[in-house]
Coordinates of C-alpha atoms and ligand atoms in Angstrom, one line a residue:
M300 CA 3.7 22.7 23.7
T301 CA 6.3 25.2 22.5
A302 CA 9.1 24.1 20.2
S303 CA 12.3 23.1 22.1
T304 CA 15.5 21.1 22.0
Q305 CA 13.3 18.0 22.9
D306 CA 11.7 18.2 19.4
H307 CA 14.2 16.9 17.0
D308 CA 12.5 18.5 14.0
T309 CA 12.6 22.0 15.6
P310 CA 14.7 24.0 13.0
L311 CA 18.0 25.6 13.9
W312 CA 18.9 29.0 12.8
L313 CA 22.6 29.4 12.2
F314 CA 24.3 32.9 12.2
A315 CA 27.0 33.5 9.6
D316 CA 29.7 32.7 12.1
Q317 CA 28.2 29.3 13.1
L318 CA 28.6 27.4 9.9
G319 CA 30.5 24.2 11.0
P320 CA 29.5 20.7 12.1
A321 CA 30.1 21.7 15.8
F322 CA 26.9 23.8 15.4
Y323 CA 24.7 21.7 13.1
G324 CA 26.0 18.1 13.8
G325 CA 25.8 15.9 16.8
P326 CA 22.5 16.3 18.7
H327 CA 21.3 18.6 15.9
A328 CA 22.1 16.4 12.9
K329 CA 18.6 15.9 12.0
R330 CA 17.2 19.4 12.4
P331 CA 16.2 21.6 9.4
I332 CA 18.6 24.5 9.1
L333 CA 17.8 28.1 8.6
L334 CA 20.4 30.4 7.1
V335 CA 19.8 34.1 6.5
E336 CA 21.4 36.7 4.3
A337 CA 20.2 40.0 5.9
E338 CA 21.1 43.1 3.9
S339 CA 20.9 45.2 6.9
A340 CA 23.8 43.2 8.5
L341 CA 25.9 43.7 5.3
R342 CA 25.3 47.5 5.4
R343 CA 25.7 47.9 9.1
K344 CA 29.3 49.1 8.9
H345 CA 31.8 50.2 6.3
F346 CA 33.1 46.7 5.9
H347 CA 36.0 45.5 3.8
R348 CA 34.8 44.3 0.5
Q349 CA 36.6 40.9 0.9
K350 CA 34.9 40.4 4.3
L351 CA 31.5 40.7 2.8
H352 CA 32.6 38.3 0.1
L353 CA 33.8 35.7 2.6
V354 CA 30.7 35.9 4.8
L355 CA 28.3 35.5 1.8
S356 CA 30.5 32.8 0.3
A357 CA 30.5 30.9 3.6
L358 CA 26.7 31.2 3.9
R359 CA 26.0 30.1 0.4
H360 CA 28.5 27.2 0.5
A361 CA 26.8 26.1 3.7
K362 CA 23.6 26.0 1.9
A363 CA 25.0 24.0 -0.9
D364 CA 26.7 21.5 1.4
L365 CA 23.6 21.0 3.6
G366 CA 21.3 20.6 0.5
D367 CA 17.5 20.2 1.1
R368 CA 18.2 20.2 4.9
A369 CA 18.8 24.0 4.7
T370 CA 16.7 26.9 3.7
L371 CA 18.6 30.2 2.8
I372 CA 16.4 33.2 3.0
R373 CA 17.6 36.6 1.6
A374 CA 15.8 39.4 3.4
G375 CA 16.1 43.0 4.5
T376 CA 16.5 42.1 8.1
Y377 CA 16.8 38.9 10.3
R378 CA 13.3 39.6 11.8
E379 CA 11.8 39.7 8.3
A380 CA 13.5 36.4 7.4
L381 CA 12.2 34.7 10.6
H382 CA 8.7 36.0 10.0
S383 CA 8.7 34.7 6.4
Y384 CA 10.1 31.3 7.6
G385 CA 7.0 31.0 9.8
R386 CA 8.3 28.5 12.4
P387 CA 10.0 29.2 15.8
V388 CA 13.7 28.3 15.6
L389 CA 16.5 27.3 17.9
V390 CA 19.6 29.3 17.9
H391 CA 23.0 29.1 19.5
E392 CA 24.2 32.0 21.7
P393 CA 25.5 34.5 19.1
T394 CA 29.0 36.1 19.5
S395 CA 28.2 39.7 20.4
H396 CA 26.4 41.6 23.2
S397 CA 24.1 43.2 20.8
A398 CA 23.2 40.0 19.0
E399 CA 22.6 38.3 22.3
K400 CA 20.2 41.0 23.3
F401 CA 18.5 40.7 19.9
V402 CA 17.9 36.9 20.0
H403 CA 16.5 37.2 23.5
Q404 CA 14.0 39.9 22.2
L405 CA 13.2 37.5 19.4
R406 CA 12.6 34.8 22.0
S407 CA 10.2 37.1 23.8
D408 CA 8.4 37.7 20.5
G409 CA 8.0 33.9 19.9
L410 CA 10.3 33.8 16.8
V411 CA 13.0 32.0 18.7
A412 CA 12.1 28.9 20.7
E413 CA 15.3 28.5 22.8
V414 CA 18.8 29.9 22.9
L415 CA 21.4 27.2 23.2
P416 CA 25.0 27.5 24.5
N417 CA 27.6 28.3 21.9
P418 CA 29.6 25.1 21.1
G419 CA 32.2 26.9 18.9
F420 CA 34.8 27.3 21.6
A421 CA 36.8 24.7 23.7
L422 CA 35.6 26.1 26.9
S423 CA 32.0 26.9 27.7
R424 CA 31.0 30.3 29.1
S425 CA 29.7 28.7 32.3
E426 CA 33.0 26.7 32.8
F427 CA 35.0 29.9 32.5
G428 CA 32.6 31.4 35.1
H429 CA 33.7 28.7 37.6
W430 CA 37.4 29.3 36.8
A431 CA 36.9 33.1 37.2
R432 CA 35.6 32.6 40.6
Q433 CA 38.1 31.9 43.4
K434 CA 37.5 29.2 45.9
D435 CA 35.7 31.6 48.2
G436 CA 33.2 32.4 45.4
R437 CA 34.6 35.9 44.8
S438 CA 35.7 37.0 41.3
R439 CA 39.5 36.7 40.8
S440 CA 41.0 40.0 41.4
R441 CA 43.6 39.6 38.6
F442 CA 43.4 37.7 35.3
R443 CA 46.5 36.3 33.7
M444 CA 46.5 34.6 30.3
E445 CA 49.2 32.3 31.5
D446 CA 47.1 30.9 34.3
F447 CA 44.1 30.5 32.0
Y448 CA 46.2 28.8 29.4
R449 CA 47.7 26.3 31.8
E450 CA 44.3 25.4 33.1
Q451 CA 43.2 24.9 29.6
R452 CA 46.1 22.6 28.7
R453 CA 45.3 20.5 31.9
R454 CA 41.5 20.5 31.3
F455 CA 41.8 19.4 27.7
G456 CA 44.9 17.2 28.2
V457 CA 46.9 19.0 25.6
L458 CA 50.7 18.6 25.5
M459 CA 50.6 16.9 28.9
E460 CA 52.4 14.0 30.4
G461 CA 50.3 13.2 33.4
S462 CA 50.0 16.3 35.3
Q463 CA 53.2 17.9 33.9
P464 CA 53.6 19.8 30.6
V465 CA 55.4 17.9 27.8
G466 CA 59.0 18.9 27.7
G467 CA 58.9 20.2 31.3
R468 CA 57.9 23.7 30.4
W469 CA 54.6 25.5 29.8
N470 CA 56.0 28.2 27.7
F471 CA 58.6 28.1 24.9
D472 CA 58.3 31.9 24.0
T473 CA 62.0 32.3 24.6
D474 CA 62.8 29.8 21.9
N475 CA 60.4 31.5 19.5
R476 CA 60.0 35.0 18.2
E477 CA 63.4 35.4 16.4
P478 CA 64.0 38.2 13.9
P479 CA 63.7 37.3 10.2
P480 CA 66.5 35.1 8.8
K481 CA 69.3 37.4 7.3
G482 CA 69.5 37.6 3.6
H483 CA 66.0 36.3 3.0
S484 CA 63.2 38.2 1.4
I485 CA 60.7 35.5 2.1
L486 CA 60.6 32.6 4.5
A487 CA 61.6 29.2 3.2
V488 CA 58.1 27.7 3.5
P489 CA 55.5 26.6 0.9
P490 CA 52.8 29.2 0.4
P491 CA 49.6 29.0 2.4
F492 CA 46.5 27.1 1.3
R493 CA 44.6 29.0 -1.4
P494 CA 41.0 28.0 -2.1
V495 CA 39.7 27.5 -5.6
E496 CA 36.9 30.0 -6.3
D497 CA 33.8 28.4 -7.8
D498 CA 30.4 29.5 -9.2
I499 CA 29.2 30.6 -5.8
D500 CA 32.1 33.0 -5.4
A501 CA 31.4 34.3 -8.9
Q502 CA 27.9 34.9 -8.1
V503 CA 28.7 36.6 -4.7
R504 CA 31.0 39.0 -6.6
R505 CA 28.2 39.8 -9.1
D506 CA 25.7 40.3 -6.2
L507 CA 28.0 42.5 -4.2
D508 CA 28.7 44.7 -7.3
A509 CA 24.9 44.9 -7.9
M510 CA 24.1 45.8 -4.3
G511 CA 26.3 48.9 -4.4
I512 CA 27.3 48.6 -0.8
D513 CA 29.8 51.2 0.4
T514 CA 32.9 49.1 1.3
V515 CA 36.5 49.7 2.0
G516 CA 39.5 47.9 0.5
S517 CA 40.0 46.3 -2.8
D518 CA 38.2 43.2 -4.2
G519 CA 40.6 40.3 -4.9
P520 CA 40.7 36.6 -5.1
R521 CA 39.3 34.7 -2.2
L522 CA 42.4 33.8 0.0
F523 CA 40.6 32.1 3.0
A524 CA 38.8 28.9 3.7
V525 CA 35.0 29.3 4.1
T526 CA 33.8 25.8 4.3
P527 CA 34.5 22.9 6.8
R528 CA 36.2 20.9 4.0
E529 CA 38.4 23.9 2.9
A530 CA 39.2 24.6 6.5
Q531 CA 40.5 21.1 7.0
E532 CA 42.6 21.3 3.9
A533 CA 44.0 24.6 5.1
L534 CA 44.7 23.2 8.5
A535 CA 46.4 20.1 7.0
Q536 CA 48.5 22.2 4.6
F537 CA 49.6 24.5 7.5
I538 CA 50.4 21.6 9.8
E539 CA 52.4 19.8 7.2
H540 CA 54.3 22.6 5.7
R541 CA 54.3 25.7 7.8
L542 CA 53.9 24.8 11.4
A543 CA 57.5 23.9 12.0
L544 CA 58.6 27.6 11.5
F545 CA 55.6 29.2 13.1
G546 CA 57.0 30.0 16.5
R547 CA 60.4 30.9 15.3
Y548 CA 59.2 33.7 13.1
E549 CA 55.9 34.4 14.7
D550 CA 56.9 38.1 15.4
A551 CA 59.0 38.7 12.3
M552 CA 58.0 40.9 9.3
L553 CA 59.3 40.7 5.7
S554 CA 58.2 43.1 3.1
D555 CA 57.9 40.5 0.3
D556 CA 56.2 37.9 2.4
W557 CA 52.7 38.9 3.6
A558 CA 51.8 35.5 5.2
M559 CA 55.1 34.5 6.8
S560 CA 54.5 31.2 8.5
H561 CA 51.2 32.2 9.9
S562 CA 48.3 29.8 9.6
L563 CA 45.6 32.1 8.1
L564 CA 43.1 30.1 10.1
S565 CA 41.4 33.1 11.9
V566 CA 38.8 33.4 9.2
P567 CA 37.6 29.7 9.2
L568 CA 37.8 29.6 12.9
N569 CA 35.7 32.9 13.3
L570 CA 33.2 31.6 10.7
G571 CA 32.8 28.5 12.9
V572 CA 33.7 26.2 10.1
L573 CA 36.8 25.1 11.9
H574 CA 36.7 24.0 15.6
P575 CA 39.6 25.3 17.7
L576 CA 40.1 21.8 19.2
D577 CA 40.6 20.3 15.8
A578 CA 43.4 22.9 15.1
V579 CA 44.9 22.2 18.6
H580 CA 44.8 18.4 18.3
A581 CA 46.2 18.5 14.8
A582 CA 49.2 20.6 16.0
E583 CA 49.7 18.3 18.9
Q584 CA 49.6 15.2 16.7
A585 CA 52.4 16.7 14.5
Y586 CA 54.6 17.0 17.6
R587 CA 53.8 13.4 18.7
D588 CA 54.6 12.2 15.2
G589 CA 58.0 14.0 15.2
A590 CA 56.8 16.2 12.4
A591 CA 57.2 19.6 14.2
P592 CA 59.4 20.8 17.0
L593 CA 57.8 21.4 20.5
P594 CA 58.4 25.2 20.7
A595 CA 56.5 25.7 17.4
V596 CA 53.6 23.5 18.3
E597 CA 53.4 25.0 21.8
G598 CA 53.5 28.4 20.3
F599 CA 50.7 27.7 18.0
I600 CA 48.6 25.9 20.6
R601 CA 49.1 28.9 23.0
Q602 CA 47.5 31.3 20.3
I603 CA 44.4 29.1 19.9
L604 CA 43.8 27.3 23.3
G605 CA 45.3 30.2 25.2
W606 CA 44.9 33.6 23.6
R607 CA 41.9 33.1 21.4
E608 CA 39.8 31.4 24.1
Y609 CA 40.9 34.0 26.6
M610 CA 39.8 36.9 24.4
W611 CA 36.5 35.3 23.9
Q612 CA 35.7 34.7 27.5
L613 CA 37.0 38.1 28.6
Y614 CA 34.7 39.7 26.1
W615 CA 31.6 38.3 28.0
H616 CA 33.3 38.7 31.5
F617 CA 34.1 42.4 31.0
G618 CA 30.7 43.3 29.5
P619 CA 29.7 45.9 26.9
E620 CA 31.0 48.9 29.0
Y621 CA 34.6 47.8 28.5
L622 CA 34.4 49.0 24.9
D623 CA 34.2 52.6 26.3
S624 CA 37.3 52.3 28.4
N625 CA 39.7 55.2 27.7
H626 CA 42.3 55.0 30.5
L627 CA 44.8 57.1 28.6
G628 CA 42.3 59.8 27.5
A629 CA 42.9 59.2 23.8
H630 CA 40.6 61.2 21.6
T631 CA 42.3 61.8 18.2
A632 CA 40.0 60.9 15.3
L633 CA 41.4 58.3 12.9
P634 CA 42.9 60.1 9.9
D635 CA 41.2 59.7 6.5
W636 CA 44.3 58.0 5.0
W637 CA 43.8 55.4 7.7
T638 CA 40.2 54.8 7.4
N639 CA 40.4 54.9 3.6
L640 CA 43.3 52.4 3.7
D641 CA 45.4 54.7 1.5
A642 CA 48.7 53.1 2.0
D643 CA 50.2 55.1 -0.9
A644 CA 49.8 58.3 1.2
V645 CA 52.2 56.8 3.8
Q646 CA 56.0 56.9 3.7
A647 CA 56.8 54.9 6.8
E648 CA 57.5 51.6 5.2
C649 CA 56.3 49.4 8.1
L650 CA 53.0 51.3 8.3
R651 CA 52.6 51.4 4.5
Q652 CA 53.1 47.7 4.3
A653 CA 50.6 46.9 7.1
L654 CA 48.0 49.2 5.7
A655 CA 48.5 47.9 2.1
G656 CA 47.9 44.4 3.5
V657 CA 44.6 45.6 5.0
R658 CA 43.7 47.3 1.7
D659 CA 44.5 44.4 -0.5
R660 CA 43.6 41.4 1.7
G661 CA 41.7 42.7 4.7
W662 CA 44.5 40.9 6.7
A663 CA 47.8 41.7 8.4
H664 CA 49.6 39.4 10.8
H665 CA 49.6 39.7 14.5
I666 CA 52.8 41.7 15.0
Q667 CA 51.8 44.2 12.2
R668 CA 48.4 44.6 14.0
L669 CA 50.1 45.0 17.5
M670 CA 53.4 46.6 17.0
V671 CA 52.8 48.6 13.7
L672 CA 49.2 49.6 13.4
G673 CA 48.4 49.4 17.1
N674 CA 51.6 51.0 18.2
H675 CA 51.1 53.9 15.8
A676 CA 47.5 54.4 17.0
L677 CA 48.7 54.3 20.6
Q678 CA 51.5 56.8 20.1
R679 CA 49.2 59.2 18.2
G680 CA 46.4 58.9 20.8
Y681 CA 43.7 57.6 18.4
S682 CA 40.3 57.0 20.0
P683 CA 40.4 53.4 21.2
R684 CA 36.7 53.0 20.5
A685 CA 37.0 54.3 16.9
L686 CA 40.1 52.1 16.4
S687 CA 38.2 49.0 17.6
D688 CA 35.3 49.8 15.2
W689 CA 37.9 50.2 12.4
F690 CA 39.6 46.8 13.2
A691 CA 36.2 45.1 13.3
S692 CA 35.1 46.3 9.9
A693 CA 38.4 46.6 7.9
F694 CA 39.7 43.1 8.7
V695 CA 38.3 39.9 7.2
D696 CA 38.6 38.2 10.6
G697 CA 37.2 41.1 12.6
Y698 CA 34.2 40.3 14.8
A699 CA 32.7 42.2 17.7
W700 CA 33.9 39.6 20.3
V701 CA 37.5 39.6 19.2
M702 CA 38.1 43.4 19.2
P703 CA 37.7 44.9 22.8
T704 CA 40.3 42.8 24.6
N705 CA 42.7 42.9 21.6
V706 CA 42.3 46.5 20.6
I707 CA 41.0 48.4 23.7
G708 CA 43.0 46.1 26.1
M709 CA 46.2 44.6 24.6
S710 CA 47.0 47.2 21.9
Q711 CA 45.8 50.5 23.4
H712 CA 46.0 49.9 27.2
A713 CA 42.7 51.8 27.4
D714 CA 41.5 49.4 30.1
G715 CA 44.3 50.5 32.5
G716 CA 46.0 47.2 32.5
K717 CA 43.3 44.5 32.8
V718 CA 44.6 42.5 29.8
A719 CA 48.2 43.6 29.4
T720 CA 50.5 44.8 32.3
K721 CA 52.0 47.6 30.3
P722 CA 51.3 49.5 27.1
Y723 CA 52.6 47.8 24.0
T724 CA 54.7 50.5 22.4
S725 CA 58.2 50.7 20.9
G726 CA 60.4 52.9 18.9
G727 CA 61.8 52.1 15.5
A728 CA 64.5 49.9 17.0
Y729 CA 62.2 47.0 17.6
I730 CA 60.7 47.2 14.1
S731 CA 64.2 47.5 12.6
K732 CA 65.2 44.4 14.6
M733 CA 62.1 42.3 13.6
S734 CA 61.8 43.3 10.0
D735 CA 63.5 44.3 6.7
H736 CA 61.3 47.4 6.4
C737 CA 63.7 50.1 7.6
R738 CA 66.1 49.5 4.8
R739 CA 63.3 50.5 2.3
C740 CA 62.1 53.5 4.4
P741 CA 63.0 57.2 3.9
F742 CA 63.0 57.5 7.7
D743 CA 65.9 56.3 10.0
P744 CA 64.9 54.2 13.0
K745 CA 67.8 55.6 15.0
K746 CA 66.8 59.2 14.5
R747 CA 64.4 61.0 16.7
L748 CA 65.0 64.5 15.4
G749 CA 65.1 65.8 11.9
E750 CA 63.5 65.4 8.5
D751 CA 64.3 61.7 8.5
A752 CA 63.4 61.1 12.2
C753 CA 61.4 57.7 12.4
P754 CA 57.8 58.5 13.4
F755 CA 57.9 55.5 15.8
T756 CA 61.1 56.4 17.5
A757 CA 60.1 60.1 18.0
G758 CA 56.5 59.0 18.6
Y759 CA 57.7 56.7 21.4
W760 CA 59.3 59.6 23.3
A761 CA 56.2 61.8 22.8
F762 CA 54.0 59.1 24.2
T763 CA 56.4 58.5 27.1
H764 CA 56.3 62.2 27.8
R765 CA 52.5 62.4 27.6
H766 CA 52.0 59.6 30.0
A767 CA 55.1 59.9 32.2
D768 CA 53.2 59.9 35.5
L769 CA 51.5 56.6 34.7
L770 CA 54.6 55.0 33.2
S771 CA 56.8 55.9 36.0
A772 CA 54.4 54.4 38.5
N773 CA 54.7 51.0 36.7
M774 CA 57.8 48.9 37.5
R775 CA 57.8 47.6 33.9
T776 CA 57.9 51.0 32.2
A777 CA 59.5 53.3 34.8
R778 CA 62.8 52.9 33.0
A779 CA 61.5 54.5 29.9
V780 CA 60.7 57.7 31.8
S781 CA 64.2 57.9 33.3
S782 CA 65.7 57.4 29.9
M783 CA 63.4 60.1 28.5
K784 CA 64.6 62.5 31.2
R785 CA 68.1 62.1 30.0
L786 CA 67.4 63.2 26.4
T787 CA 68.9 66.6 25.8
D788 CA 66.8 67.3 22.7
L789 CA 63.4 66.2 24.2
D790 CA 61.8 69.6 23.8
A791 CA 62.7 69.7 20.2
V792 CA 61.4 66.1 19.6
L793 CA 58.1 67.0 21.2
E794 CA 57.7 70.1 19.2
Q795 CA 58.5 68.2 16.0
E796 CA 55.9 65.5 16.8
R797 CA 53.2 68.0 17.7
H798 CA 53.4 69.3 14.1
R799 CA 54.2 66.0 12.3
Q800 CA 52.0 65.7 9.2
V801 CA 54.0 63.1 7.4
F802 CA 54.0 59.4 8.4
Ligands
LIG274 C1 45.1 45.0 17.5 C2 44.8 43.6 17.2 C3 43.7 43.2 16.5 C4 43.3 41.9 16.3 N1 42.2 41.6 15.5 C5 41.8 40.4 15.4 C6 40.5 40.1 14.7 O1 39.9 40.9 14.2 N2 40.2 38.7 14.5 C7 41.0 37.8 15.0 O2 40.6 36.6 14.9 N3 42.1 38.0 15.6 C8 42.6 39.3 15.8 N4 43.8 39.5 16.4 C9 44.6 38.4 16.9 C10 45.7 37.9 15.8 O3 46.4 39.1 15.4 C11 45.0 37.3 14.6 O4 44.1 36.3 15.1 C12 46.0 36.7 13.7 O5 46.8 37.6 13.2 C13 45.2 36.0 12.5 O6 46.1 35.4 11.6 P1 46.3 33.9 11.5 O7 45.1 33.1 11.5 O8 47.4 33.6 10.5 O9 47.0 33.7 12.9 P2 48.2 32.8 13.5 O10 49.4 33.7 13.8 O11 48.5 31.7 12.7 O12 47.7 32.3 14.9 C14 46.8 31.2 15.1 C15 45.4 31.5 15.5 O13 45.5 32.0 16.9 C16 44.4 32.8 17.2 N5 44.9 34.0 17.8 C17 46.1 34.3 18.2 N6 46.2 35.4 18.9 C18 44.9 35.8 19.1 C19 44.3 36.9 19.8 N7 45.1 37.8 20.5 N8 43.0 37.0 19.8 C20 42.2 36.0 19.1 N9 42.7 35.0 18.4 C21 44.1 34.9 18.5 C22 43.7 33.1 15.9 O14 42.6 32.4 15.8 C23 44.7 32.6 14.8 O15 44.1 32.2 13.7 C24 44.1 40.9 16.7 C25 45.3 41.2 17.4 C26 45.6 42.5 17.6 C27 46.8 42.8 18.5
LIG275 S1 62.4 53.7 9.9 FE1 60.8 53.8 11.4 S2 59.0 54.3 10.0 FE2 60.6 53.5 8.7 S3 60.2 51.3 8.6 FE3 61.6 51.6 10.3 S4 60.3 51.8 12.0 FE4 59.0 52.0 10.4

């Protein structure tokens, strides 16, 4: 008889992003656990130093928490570790196409006994499959996050009163997304949860130094939760002190406030130490207890039950080919200052701030990713595939599944509109409205021509010109093309941007 889920003592192998009770508790609570530190995985890409630290710290803390139940093997490769372990293991579906292929090979080779569904998301892949098919069995011709999100709210009974959304509306976006408060250099919220480093972190730091792995970014104190206990503390701290301002300043940027009112939960969520439904239920409870306003709570729940789940499901739905989409024909290589996170080589304050955040913490908040880094890359025609690889390795929360739809789709429009109905690009006016960066910048957001012409404002017109045919065919972007045609200095702006060396 082969080992299977029926044998309660069949060991369970956990990948480094499956380290919470959703993976090893419940029906698996008695199984021996196998954890693997594979050096080949650490060396696979040019990762941020702090990302490697978080992953190793999470694995070693899981070993410490699980005690004798867990075996941690350090090996060159996963395959070597499984051979030396010497028993077939169960494993949950991993989170990337390549890892999925790999575990199925291991299954054919007898090293893996069975591949179980991934319990780390609210909705299973098979349930999404049902949703994605229309009543007649054919695939939906159009996916909209809003439809998916409403279905998630109904299915999981979140912020619902019977069949209706609490407050009579599904979406409070219009109440959220304000510019930063005037006259403030930081938001009036307590700082985010900060874990206390321990001996495990100290050893991880020594080991990473000794391994001599080529990384990007600077080392620094551990800023993110890596254990289920730390994740619960981080969640509780966010819900109690920061959630109330989340929606309102979700899209705002302040130079002196790197975290704003964001939750910093993407790392524990993506390591699997925090289950998304725990975060969703805690936020809903805060609303029911009168501790946070509905727009803030709805805005936060939308991110996790909506966007995060949607991106995960579309990763599988669109398949591996999606990564090679390049609808806008963008082929520019990422410049060295970008890949080396050399923020000091950048003058544009918004870009400098975002890049410095990635260098110093491996993290930048959503609007910096979308409307600064992504916007710059889109305007300059960076290769979407290279950009996606960069996001996956330079960010502490970067994982294969989360990149394609966020980077290829939402930020670069390289999928031709499967995820977002129009390219997310803007000139300096948007950044000026939503941040305090422009005041500290040598460029002027209102200028498109001249030495101090804002690279985002001028870049916006250059982008609009480059894709005028495509943009004029889309109702949501046609006006940009008509405005561009009225610019009397367009040729000079295009010439200037063709030769721009300084950002
Ligand atoms: C170009 C680009 C690249 C991104 N890369 C990543 C990435 O590598 N890893 C990652 O987890 N998220 C990524 N995101 C989504 C989002 O920016 C981050 O999840 C968020 O900034 C993490 O900070 P936070 O935990 O404080 O999030 P909050 O602002 O507090 O939001 C709460 C949670 O919502 C979830 N979430 C919100 N939007 C998304 C989304 N679009 N996709 C997935 N989850 C979402 C995250 O889990 C996040 O922790 C990217 C977005 C863009 C536009
Ligand atoms: S002026 Fe332009 S480049 Fe400078 S901070 Fe503002 S938007 Fe960014």
